Amino acid sequence: MYANVIVDIVHENVAHTFTYRIPDQMHVERGQRVSVPFGYQQKEGVVLTVTDSADIPSERMKSITSVLEDYPAILPHLVDLAMEMAEQNHCPLAETIRLMMPSEMRGGRVRIKTQQVVRLKVGPERFEEALEHEKRSSRRRMILCFLQDGEKHAVAELKEEMNNPLPDIRKLQENGWVTLTEEEYLRQPGGPVHADRAYEPELTELQRETLQEILPSLAKGVGSFLLHGVTGSGKTEVFIRLVHETLKAGLGAIILVPEIALTPQMVDWFRARFGEGSAVLHSRLSVGERFDEWRRIRRGDARVVIGARSAVFAPVEHLGLIVIDEEHEATYVSDRHPRYDAREVAASRCRREGATLLLASATPSVTSFYKAKKGEYRLLDMPERIGGRPLPEVTVVDMRRELNEGNRSVFSRQLAQALLDCRQKGRQAMLLMNHRGYHSFVSCRSCGHVVKCPNCDVALTYHLGKGGQLHCHYCGHAENPPEKCPECGSTRIRYFGAGTQQVEEALYQQFPGIRVLRMDTDTTSGKDGHAKILEAFRSGEADVLVGTQMIAKGLDFPSVTVVGVIAADMTLNLPDYRARERTFQLLTQVAGRAGRGREKGLVIVQSYKPEDAVICAAARQDYRGFFEEELERRRVALYPPFTVMARLLVESPDAGAAKRHVEVLYNRCEQLFQEYPAFREVCLLMHMEQPPLSMLRGKSRYQLLFKLHVKPETERIAAALSDMSREEIPGLDIYFEYNPTTMM
Ligand code: ADP
Ligand code: ZN
Ligand code: ZN
């Protein structure tokens, strides 16, 4: 027998598979990891197929050295998925195969922990006989009684009962009463389960109807849905019931959330309901924990997986359901190579494995909603909040007027009043300020010079602490603020723009005695940093939570009645065709944090452009209105989903080299268009330029930006452009991005 093996080397010339002989006593299956001779080295590889014939003369063929695990680490369906992704992304299979297992598994870097396990060898009918036989040793009788339940017990458990039980266990083993074995031991992450959340509420009419729409598809094993449910409509409970039904049918489920750290409640709910049967996968787990969770899933001990983006590859056998919560979040697209969109991977997995796909959001991405309108997904609506609670009332405040009428505070008069009332009633408030630090930039009043990062083309942000320093939010560079302008020598240095630190300080000044928690990248760096702040806020340790967009995610704090958006225009002005979509999502999501308890919520949005259609639609929480207008705008301006954006990005510490290479690429594309006129027709726009971030981490950046029609040739152009990015040139980094997540 022979095996085709993909060897774990990422190199242009080894993108194909190699055939090895399978030694006679060895059993090998598709997806199994093996060690093989490769040149003069031993390499790891994954078996793609097992055949009984090979086209190479067999005397020259090498044999598989050993199997790395005695089970296929990569499920056959996931081998197929890796192959499909390699083809679509135009990248080596070895790269996509790596996505299918914990990285720690490669190169034998994780140790499997084992423990000694003991259990009765005889059935209950011989238990008395055993006790009688051991009547002279009270210790051995005690051990037998401990094991009377017939279950496996760790020797460590017995050590809590008596000193050094091993010699007696060995004796019992010799006498044939117990078995002592060395078994794998799995670390399980996560703190205590909050049992009170295990309570199952009676479903509302809307929840029941939604469930009824999806259940038939769960039974049939096909179907994809987009659930548009307003904030607080009880989507999570729908997911939980679906998972129950999936398990009942003997199938497994994967629940994707944007970021585990920001959704501790969701994880708690799932752990409370599914306990040991659930596994959590995310990047903050330790190496060993992640590997062990992965093993529990692979062995089928955990049938429910909750995790961030990469959990879409979890080795769940007999998959029945994938849920993607907050499907509009940008975190579902990986920015590392090989790039993938978890929503597309999930769709592919569901199709292949006969599972149901459910995307859900209060603010679906324009692309997903458009797909639903075209019939690619069944659209389900949950337009009302649980218990008939009203959506919060949103007021937009014109900050130009505030300024004209002499209010220079970061808080408008309405917001200040709302915060005051909220505090008097003993309720809580959340304030969104989508920029961390104290001042967003520092500039010279005499010549207008803005202090920038030496490594990146961005203004430095002023942060309090350590005597006050300027920080770069892209590369981490820090320096002391200048006393004189480095350009003209003037001492008229001024600080502009607010950040979260300034909002926090303004709260202390305007509301003496107020208790504030701040949540941004600066305050959440430690392990469980997010969870600690959220827990403190939940238990009432603060009146106000100030934070960046991380506070806008699916948090459910019933005592929050006021939400304030300090500067709604901030995301609106970003140079990205999705800036309007992102702003709508952010405003609607953060507004949705208010009034989730008994009391009605009040949301105050501060803007210098209150007449803007996006801000108005968000204020009305009118997704459809926003969608229709945005879709029309994109149709006219030829933006996705009507076209595809792509770019070839060149980065180099040597600006000249980057510029020269982007010109080379430009000419190569021109040549390509000459050879294939069909390509030119597909390409609506090809633009050579520096991206808005013209320098990043010390590297100059140039790009070719493409706007492509959606046609059969589009994929072929993408393949050709992707090939151009694979060329290895010393001193240059070349990236190809299809539908880039950021245009910066
Ligand atoms: P969404 O994710 O749609 O914003 P959640 O799933 O967070 O909404 O639900 C909002 C709140 O309603 C949560 O506190 C949840 O526990 C509660 N809830 C959900 N379903 C029910 C129900 N059927 N009866 C009572 N409370 C419910
Ligand atoms: Zn100056
Ligand atoms: Zn920088």
mmCIF file of C-alpha atoms and ligand atoms in Angstrom, residues 199-205 207 227 229-239 241 265-266 269 273 325-326 361-362 382 384-387 389 554-558 589 592-593 596, ligand 1:
data_model
loop_
_atom_site.group_PDB
_atom_site.id
_atom_site.type_symbol
_atom_site.label_atom_id
_atom_site.label_comp_id
_atom_site.label_asym_id
_atom_site.label_seq_id
_atom_site.Cartn_x
_atom_site.Cartn_y
_atom_site.Cartn_z
ATOM 1 C CA TYR A 199 -32.051 28.290 34.010
ATOM 2 C CA GLU A 200 -34.041 27.937 30.785
ATOM 3 C CA PRO A 201 -36.593 30.672 30.174
ATOM 4 C CA GLU A 202 -39.851 30.018 28.387
ATOM 5 C CA LEU A 203 -39.350 31.020 24.766
ATOM 6 C CA THR A 204 -41.165 34.057 23.457
ATOM 7 C CA GLU A 205 -43.472 33.779 20.475
ATOM 8 C CA GLN A 207 -38.098 32.977 19.446
ATOM 9 C CA LEU A 227 -31.138 36.076 11.433
ATOM 10 C CA GLY A 229 -32.671 40.298 15.310
ATOM 11 C CA VAL A 230 -32.592 43.696 17.001
ATOM 12 C CA THR A 231 -30.351 44.141 20.041
ATOM 13 C CA GLY A 232 -31.915 42.404 23.021
ATOM 14 C CA SER A 233 -34.267 40.256 20.956
ATOM 15 C CA GLY A 234 -32.921 37.098 22.616
ATOM 16 C CA LYS A 235 -30.871 35.577 19.822
ATOM 17 C CA THR A 236 -28.600 33.696 22.218
ATOM 18 C CA GLU A 237 -31.497 31.674 23.583
ATOM 19 C CA VAL A 238 -32.368 30.641 20.027
ATOM 20 C CA PHE A 239 -28.791 29.447 19.524
ATOM 21 C CA ARG A 241 -32.118 25.666 21.817
ATOM 22 C CA GLN A 265 -21.327 36.145 29.085
ATOM 23 C CA MET A 266 -21.934 34.054 26.011
ATOM 24 C CA TRP A 269 -24.165 30.714 29.237
ATOM 25 C CA ARG A 273 -25.988 24.780 29.769
ATOM 26 C CA ASP A 325 -22.993 35.513 16.111
ATOM 27 C CA GLU A 326 -22.513 39.218 15.301
ATOM 28 C CA SER A 361 -26.704 40.103 13.841
ATOM 29 C CA ALA A 362 -28.682 43.196 14.753
ATOM 30 C CA MET A 382 -36.751 39.191 15.191
ATOM 31 C CA GLU A 384 -38.769 43.123 18.879
ATOM 32 C CA ARG A 385 -36.953 43.051 22.156
ATOM 33 C CA ILE A 386 -37.622 40.427 24.827
ATOM 34 C CA GLY A 387 -40.618 41.160 27.009
ATOM 35 C CA ARG A 389 -39.170 46.201 25.970
ATOM 36 C CA GLY A 554 -22.876 41.925 22.693
ATOM 37 C CA LEU A 555 -22.781 42.878 26.371
ATOM 38 C CA ASP A 556 -25.928 42.535 28.429
ATOM 39 C CA PHE A 557 -25.981 44.772 31.525
ATOM 40 C CA PRO A 558 -29.582 45.227 32.641
ATOM 41 C CA GLN A 589 -24.729 48.195 18.568
ATOM 42 C CA GLY A 592 -28.395 48.493 21.942
ATOM 43 C CA ARG A 593 -26.549 48.249 25.262
ATOM 44 C CA ARG A 596 -31.992 45.993 28.460
HETATM 45 P P1 ADP B 1 -29.407 39.657 21.698
HETATM 46 O O1 ADP B 1 -28.208 38.760 21.567
HETATM 47 O O2 ADP B 1 -30.451 39.367 20.668
HETATM 48 O O3 ADP B 1 -29.039 41.095 21.794
HETATM 49 P P2 ADP B 1 -29.703 38.355 24.215
HETATM 50 O O4 ADP B 1 -29.641 36.981 23.678
HETATM 51 O O5 ADP B 1 -28.516 38.925 24.885
HETATM 52 O O6 ADP B 1 -30.144 39.337 23.041
HETATM 53 O O7 ADP B 1 -30.982 38.435 25.170
HETATM 54 C C1 ADP B 1 -31.316 39.610 25.869
HETATM 55 C C2 ADP B 1 -31.772 39.280 27.281
HETATM 56 O O8 ADP B 1 -33.010 38.615 27.281
HETATM 57 C C3 ADP B 1 -30.810 38.389 28.029
HETATM 58 O O9 ADP B 1 -30.662 38.881 29.336
HETATM 59 C C4 ADP B 1 -31.503 37.046 28.041
HETATM 60 O O10 ADP B 1 -31.149 36.289 29.172
HETATM 61 C C5 ADP B 1 -32.965 37.432 28.072
HETATM 62 N N1 ADP B 1 -33.862 36.446 27.453
HETATM 63 C C6 ADP B 1 -33.678 35.805 26.285
HETATM 64 N N2 ADP B 1 -34.727 35.008 25.989
HETATM 65 C C7 ADP B 1 -35.613 35.153 26.996
HETATM 66 C C8 ADP B 1 -36.914 34.607 27.260
HETATM 67 N N3 ADP B 1 -37.502 33.764 26.415
HETATM 68 N N4 ADP B 1 -37.535 35.008 28.389
HETATM 69 C C9 ADP B 1 -36.930 35.872 29.244
HETATM 70 N N5 ADP B 1 -35.727 36.411 29.055
HETATM 71 C C10 ADP B 1 -35.051 36.075 27.936
#
